[in-house]
Amino acid sequence: MSKISLFSLFLGLLLSVAVSNGKIVQKIIGGRFASNGQFKYQVSLQLISGNGCTHHFCGGSILDERHIITAAHCVTDKNSHQFNGVYITVVADATYLADKRTGLYHDVEYTFMPYSYMLNGAGSYYHDIAILRLRRPLPLGKNRKIGAVRLPTAYQYLPPNRQLAVVSGFGVYRQTQFTNGMIADSTSSPFMKYVYIRINVQDQFGCDNTQVCAKSLNSYLEGTCFGDSGGPLVDHSTNTLIGLVSHSTSYLCGQMTRFTRVSSYLNNFIYKVLRNRIDNTIVYIQTNHNNERVIRSYPHCVRTME
């Protein structure tokens, strides 16, 4: 991800910590650690890296037993916008990723995204949405700690609706700005965290109807950060998915986040994939791997997100 253009964002609780020769430039006021089963729809997208660890790299939400919704930039090359072919394992029912005794591990077999996402220029994130199809179904209805998020109707949550919504994830939890202006990010968090933000607050560049601009409730910087991409923005009162963490126009997390507006992609993408009615507006890739069988034997390692 380029650090001089629009930036992919992911949620983290930004803690106020003293740092030599620098200062913490943002923190999430009122942010919380999620409890077990609190966000039943939230998943972590993981891979096994070459250093013998598992790594979280994006978030996602459960749509049904076989489908996870996330951001297209999580599954594509940042420059070409083509599929990167990474072997993805979805981890559900986990609030602490380092504890391999918990969680459900399911490999992704097919990945779908709109063809229009591939037409983006460098630094653009329009149509930033993807759906992952699992090889094996999740045990919805049998495991009480997992559940599907609800999809919105076609015109829900459009402006002037400026209600509160909740975002959750495992992303960067702290940023530090040094006296020379450089910014350093913490690693991703092994703990799921969440915070409430206000939707449909326009930034200086403006959001179109396929995006949701959202910002913190206070003057403090708070919200999503690197590692939370693809994660859910949800109306917590109805468990309805409003948006997917996409990007920001600033490197500093929490100033303003842009989400992919889920209601804009119901008939032309989401329902086509769920009903297996794939046409030439949708591109997909199949991957064959069996990481879910061995992934518990690898330690979970946090890493600097980019």
Short mmCIF file of C-alpha atoms in Angstrom, two decimals:
data_model
loop_
_atom_site.label_atom_id
_atom_site.label_comp_id
_atom_site.label_asym_id
_atom_site.label_seq_id
_atom_site.Cartn_x
_atom_site.Cartn_y
_atom_site.Cartn_z
CA MET A 1 0.00 0.00 0.00
CA SER A 2 1.36 3.39 -0.95
CA LYS A 3 1.80 5.86 1.90
CA ILE A 4 1.54 8.90 -0.37
CA SER A 5 -1.91 8.25 -1.83
CA LEU A 6 -5.25 6.96 -0.54
CA PHE A 7 -4.63 4.51 2.21
CA SER A 8 -6.26 1.23 3.12
CA LEU A 9 -7.51 1.39 6.68
CA PHE A 10 -8.12 -1.05 9.42
CA LEU A 11 -9.55 -0.65 12.96
CA GLY A 12 -7.36 -0.36 16.07
CA LEU A 13 -7.76 1.02 19.53
CA LEU A 14 -5.15 3.80 19.73
CA LEU A 15 -3.63 3.88 23.20
CA SER A 16 -1.99 6.89 24.82
CA VAL A 17 1.60 5.81 25.50
CA ALA A 18 4.74 7.82 26.13
CA VAL A 19 7.34 7.42 23.38
CA SER A 20 10.87 8.80 23.36
CA ASN A 21 11.36 11.63 20.83
CA GLY A 22 7.77 11.39 19.69
CA LYS A 23 4.17 11.77 20.69
CA ILE A 24 1.03 9.75 20.29
CA VAL A 25 -1.04 11.69 17.81
CA GLN A 26 -4.29 9.81 18.23
CA LYS A 27 -6.20 7.55 20.52
CA ILE A 28 -9.69 6.05 20.54
CA ILE A 29 -11.72 7.56 23.34
CA GLY A 30 -14.33 5.09 24.56
CA GLY A 31 -12.85 2.23 22.56
CA ARG A 32 -13.26 -1.23 24.03
CA PHE A 33 -11.89 -4.74 23.84
CA ALA A 34 -14.56 -7.03 22.40
CA SER A 35 -15.88 -9.84 24.54
CA ASN A 36 -16.32 -13.40 23.30
CA GLY A 37 -19.31 -13.64 20.99
CA GLN A 38 -19.96 -9.88 20.98
CA PHE A 39 -19.39 -9.48 17.23
CA LYS A 40 -20.49 -12.86 15.94
CA TYR A 41 -20.16 -11.85 12.30
CA GLN A 42 -16.55 -10.60 12.52
CA VAL A 43 -13.78 -12.75 11.03
CA SER A 44 -10.04 -12.45 10.55
CA LEU A 45 -8.45 -13.19 7.17
CA GLN A 46 -5.15 -14.97 7.70
CA LEU A 47 -2.29 -16.59 5.83
CA ILE A 48 0.71 -18.71 6.71
CA SER A 49 3.85 -16.70 6.05
CA GLY A 50 7.31 -17.84 5.12
CA ASN A 51 8.64 -17.24 8.64
CA GLY A 52 6.50 -20.00 10.12
CA CYS A 53 3.75 -17.80 11.55
CA THR A 54 0.13 -17.08 10.85
CA HIS A 55 -0.68 -13.42 10.16
CA HIS A 56 -3.90 -11.44 10.19
CA PHE A 57 -4.10 -9.07 7.23
CA CYS A 58 -7.75 -8.03 6.81
CA GLY A 59 -11.18 -8.30 8.36
CA GLY A 60 -14.46 -9.57 7.02
CA SER A 61 -18.06 -10.43 7.90
CA ILE A 62 -20.10 -13.62 7.70
CA LEU A 63 -22.95 -13.46 5.16
CA ASP A 64 -24.02 -17.09 5.39
CA GLU A 65 -22.52 -20.55 5.94
CA ARG A 66 -20.32 -20.33 2.84
CA HIS A 67 -19.71 -16.63 2.18
CA ILE A 68 -17.58 -13.88 3.73
CA ILE A 69 -17.72 -10.25 2.59
CA THR A 70 -14.59 -8.08 2.63
CA ALA A 71 -12.75 -5.42 0.60
CA ALA A 72 -11.39 -6.07 -2.90
CA HIS A 73 -8.05 -4.47 -2.08
CA CYS A 74 -7.51 -7.20 0.55
CA VAL A 75 -7.31 -9.86 -2.19
CA THR A 76 -5.60 -7.95 -5.01
CA ASP A 77 -2.25 -6.47 -5.94
CA LYS A 78 -2.13 -2.80 -4.88
CA ASN A 79 -0.81 -1.64 -8.26
CA SER A 80 -2.46 -3.85 -10.87
CA HIS A 81 -5.72 -4.51 -8.94
CA GLN A 82 -5.48 -8.13 -10.16
CA PHE A 83 -6.04 -11.07 -7.82
CA ASN A 84 -2.94 -11.81 -5.78
CA GLY A 85 -3.73 -15.52 -5.39
CA VAL A 86 -2.94 -15.59 -1.66
CA TYR A 87 -4.05 -18.71 0.21
CA ILE A 88 -6.60 -17.29 2.65
CA THR A 89 -7.92 -18.97 5.76
CA VAL A 90 -10.91 -17.37 7.48
CA VAL A 91 -10.90 -17.42 11.28
CA ALA A 92 -14.30 -17.03 12.95
CA ASP A 93 -15.29 -17.15 16.65
CA ALA A 94 -12.03 -15.56 17.84
CA THR A 95 -11.42 -12.42 19.88
CA TYR A 96 -7.77 -13.24 20.74
CA LEU A 97 -5.97 -14.54 17.66
CA ALA A 98 -2.92 -15.83 19.52
CA ASP A 99 -5.04 -18.44 21.30
CA LYS A 100 -5.17 -21.27 18.77
CA ARG A 101 -7.38 -23.35 21.05
CA THR A 102 -10.29 -21.13 20.03
CA GLY A 103 -11.63 -20.14 16.65
CA LEU A 104 -13.00 -21.87 13.57
CA TYR A 105 -10.58 -22.16 10.62
CA HIS A 106 -11.99 -22.47 7.10
CA ASP A 107 -10.08 -22.18 3.82
CA VAL A 108 -11.30 -19.96 1.00
CA GLU A 109 -11.94 -21.76 -2.29
CA TYR A 110 -13.31 -18.97 -4.52
CA THR A 111 -12.86 -15.21 -4.41
CA PHE A 112 -15.20 -12.85 -6.31
CA MET A 113 -15.06 -9.11 -6.99
CA PRO A 114 -16.60 -6.62 -9.43
CA TYR A 115 -14.74 -6.30 -12.71
CA SER A 116 -15.06 -2.53 -12.26
CA TYR A 117 -12.61 -2.63 -9.32
CA MET A 118 -9.85 -3.72 -11.70
CA LEU A 119 -10.38 -0.52 -13.74
CA ASN A 120 -9.28 1.73 -10.87
CA GLY A 121 -6.21 3.84 -11.39
CA ALA A 122 -3.35 3.93 -8.90
CA GLY A 123 -4.55 5.11 -5.50
CA SER A 124 -8.25 4.68 -6.29
CA TYR A 125 -10.58 2.37 -4.39
CA TYR A 126 -13.98 2.55 -6.05
CA HIS A 127 -16.07 -0.65 -5.99
CA ASP A 128 -13.86 -1.96 -3.18
CA ILE A 129 -15.83 -5.07 -2.34
CA ALA A 130 -15.20 -8.82 -2.57
CA ILE A 131 -16.86 -12.05 -1.47
CA LEU A 132 -15.02 -15.18 -0.36
CA ARG A 133 -16.62 -18.61 -0.77
CA LEU A 134 -15.47 -21.20 1.76
CA ARG A 135 -14.71 -24.80 0.86
CA ARG A 136 -16.59 -26.04 3.93
CA PRO A 137 -19.64 -24.37 5.49
CA LEU A 138 -19.50 -22.61 8.84
CA PRO A 139 -21.67 -24.20 11.56
CA LEU A 140 -24.21 -21.38 11.75
CA GLY A 141 -27.05 -22.29 14.07
CA LYS A 142 -24.86 -24.82 15.88
CA ASN A 143 -22.14 -22.55 17.28
CA ARG A 144 -23.76 -19.74 19.27
CA LYS A 145 -20.64 -17.57 19.09
CA ILE A 146 -20.89 -17.04 15.33
CA GLY A 147 -23.67 -15.51 13.29
CA ALA A 148 -24.38 -13.80 9.99
CA VAL A 149 -24.62 -10.06 9.60
CA ARG A 150 -27.80 -8.71 8.00
CA LEU A 151 -27.67 -7.08 4.59
CA PRO A 152 -29.29 -3.65 4.20
CA THR A 153 -32.04 -2.73 1.77
CA ALA A 154 -31.16 -0.84 -1.39
CA TYR A 155 -31.63 2.66 0.03
CA GLN A 156 -30.76 2.23 3.69
CA TYR A 157 -28.25 4.49 5.42
CA LEU A 158 -27.99 7.09 2.66
CA PRO A 159 -27.52 10.77 3.59
CA PRO A 160 -28.87 12.65 5.49
CA ASN A 161 -28.79 9.67 7.91
CA ARG A 162 -25.94 10.49 10.33
CA GLN A 163 -26.48 7.84 12.95
CA LEU A 164 -23.84 6.09 15.01
CA ALA A 165 -22.37 2.81 13.83
CA VAL A 166 -19.79 0.41 15.21
CA VAL A 167 -16.55 -0.78 13.60
CA SER A 168 -14.48 -3.72 14.84
CA GLY A 169 -11.25 -5.45 13.94
CA PHE A 170 -7.69 -6.53 14.69
CA GLY A 171 -5.72 -3.68 13.11
CA VAL A 172 -3.02 -1.22 14.19
CA TYR A 173 -3.76 0.13 17.68
CA ARG A 174 -1.33 3.07 17.93
CA GLN A 175 0.41 5.69 15.80
CA THR A 176 3.33 7.84 16.88
CA GLN A 177 4.33 11.13 15.25
CA PHE A 178 7.94 12.14 15.78
CA THR A 179 9.26 15.68 15.95
CA ASN A 180 10.57 15.41 12.38
CA GLY A 181 7.03 14.72 11.15
CA MET A 182 7.54 11.00 10.50
CA ILE A 183 4.77 8.66 11.61
CA ALA A 184 5.31 5.17 12.98
CA ASP A 185 2.60 2.53 13.28
CA SER A 186 2.29 -0.17 15.91
CA THR A 187 1.84 -3.75 14.85
CA SER A 188 -1.60 -5.20 14.34
CA SER A 189 -3.48 -6.22 17.47
CA PRO A 190 -4.15 -9.87 18.38
CA PHE A 191 -7.21 -8.64 20.29
CA MET A 192 -10.49 -7.66 18.63
CA LYS A 193 -11.43 -4.06 19.43
CA TYR A 194 -14.27 -1.74 18.51
CA VAL A 195 -15.44 1.87 18.55
CA TYR A 196 -18.49 3.88 17.52
CA ILE A 197 -18.31 6.50 14.76
CA ARG A 198 -20.80 8.72 12.90
CA ILE A 199 -21.74 7.90 9.30
CA ASN A 200 -22.33 10.17 6.28
CA VAL A 201 -20.06 12.97 7.45
CA GLN A 202 -18.55 14.37 4.25
CA ASP A 203 -14.80 14.86 3.95
CA GLN A 204 -13.24 17.64 1.88
CA PHE A 205 -13.22 15.48 -1.25
CA GLY A 206 -16.79 14.26 -0.89
CA CYS A 207 -18.18 10.71 -0.93
CA ASP A 208 -20.42 9.44 -3.70
CA ASN A 209 -23.36 7.09 -3.12
CA THR A 210 -21.13 4.01 -3.36
CA GLN A 211 -19.13 5.14 -0.31
CA VAL A 212 -19.81 6.07 3.29
CA CYS A 213 -17.64 8.75 4.87
CA ALA A 214 -17.47 8.45 8.65
CA LYS A 215 -15.55 10.13 11.45
CA SER A 216 -15.07 10.02 15.20
CA LEU A 217 -17.63 11.35 17.63
CA ASN A 218 -15.19 13.71 19.32
CA SER A 219 -12.47 16.12 18.29
CA TYR A 220 -9.98 13.33 19.03
CA LEU A 221 -8.70 11.15 16.24
CA GLU A 222 -10.27 7.72 16.52
CA GLY A 223 -11.53 4.95 14.34
CA THR A 224 -10.05 2.44 11.91
CA CYS A 225 -6.40 1.94 11.04
CA PHE A 226 -4.10 -0.31 9.00
CA GLY A 227 -5.12 -3.97 9.35
CA ASP A 228 -8.89 -3.41 9.58
CA SER A 229 -9.60 -3.28 5.83
CA GLY A 230 -12.64 -5.23 4.72
CA GLY A 231 -14.02 -5.16 8.24
CA PRO A 232 -17.61 -4.29 9.12
CA LEU A 233 -19.32 -0.97 9.77
CA VAL A 234 -22.58 -2.05 11.39
CA ASP A 235 -25.83 -0.64 12.71
CA HIS A 236 -25.51 -2.40 16.03
CA SER A 237 -29.18 -1.97 16.93
CA THR A 238 -30.27 -4.16 14.00
CA ASN A 239 -27.04 -6.07 13.19
CA THR A 240 -27.16 -4.58 9.66
CA LEU A 241 -24.02 -4.15 7.57
CA ILE A 242 -23.63 -0.53 6.42
CA GLY A 243 -20.13 -0.54 4.99
CA LEU A 244 -16.74 -2.22 4.55
CA VAL A 245 -13.53 -0.54 5.69
CA SER A 246 -11.89 0.73 2.50
CA HIS A 247 -9.47 3.67 2.73
CA SER A 248 -8.74 7.18 3.90
CA THR A 249 -7.40 10.34 2.32
CA SER A 250 -4.90 10.73 5.18
CA TYR A 251 -2.10 8.61 6.56
CA LEU A 252 -3.20 9.54 10.08
CA CYS A 253 -5.83 7.07 11.23
CA GLY A 254 -9.12 8.26 12.64
CA GLN A 255 -9.53 11.60 10.88
CA MET A 256 -11.98 10.34 8.26
CA THR A 257 -12.58 6.85 6.95
CA ARG A 258 -14.21 5.84 3.70
CA PHE A 259 -16.25 2.65 3.64
CA THR A 260 -17.70 0.80 0.66
CA ARG A 261 -21.48 1.32 0.89
CA VAL A 262 -22.91 -2.22 0.93
CA SER A 263 -26.41 -1.16 -0.17
CA SER A 264 -24.95 0.04 -3.49
CA TYR A 265 -23.86 -3.49 -4.46
CA LEU A 266 -26.81 -5.69 -3.55
CA ASN A 267 -28.33 -6.62 -6.91
CA ASN A 268 -25.36 -5.98 -9.18
CA PHE A 269 -22.85 -8.00 -7.16
CA ILE A 270 -23.73 -9.48 -3.77
CA TYR A 271 -26.91 -11.38 -4.67
CA LYS A 272 -25.38 -12.54 -7.96
CA VAL A 273 -22.54 -14.22 -6.06
CA LEU A 274 -24.73 -15.63 -3.30
CA ARG A 275 -27.11 -17.12 -5.89
CA ASN A 276 -24.24 -18.30 -8.10
CA ARG A 277 -25.37 -16.15 -11.05
CA ILE A 278 -21.92 -15.04 -12.15
CA ASP A 279 -21.77 -12.93 -15.32
CA ASN A 280 -19.15 -10.83 -17.10
CA THR A 281 -19.43 -8.02 -14.54
CA ILE A 282 -17.82 -10.29 -11.95
CA VAL A 283 -14.34 -11.78 -11.92
CA TYR A 284 -13.23 -14.65 -9.72
CA ILE A 285 -10.33 -16.90 -8.87
CA GLN A 286 -10.15 -20.41 -7.41
CA THR A 287 -7.43 -21.47 -4.97
CA ASN A 288 -6.74 -24.99 -3.74
CA HIS A 289 -5.04 -25.31 -0.38
CA ASN A 290 -5.49 -27.15 2.90
CA ASN A 291 -4.03 -24.69 5.38
CA GLU A 292 -6.97 -25.06 7.76
CA ARG A 293 -5.69 -28.54 8.66
CA VAL A 294 -2.33 -27.29 9.91
CA ILE A 295 -2.80 -23.61 10.76
CA ARG A 296 -3.36 -24.27 14.46
CA SER A 297 0.16 -25.68 14.72
CA TYR A 298 1.68 -22.34 13.69
CA PRO A 299 2.07 -19.49 16.20
CA HIS A 300 0.18 -16.29 15.50
CA CYS A 301 2.56 -13.37 14.95
CA VAL A 302 1.60 -9.70 14.89
CA ARG A 303 3.27 -7.59 12.22
CA THR A 304 3.56 -4.04 11.00
CA MET A 305 0.67 -3.37 8.62
CA GLU A 306 1.18 -1.63 5.27
#
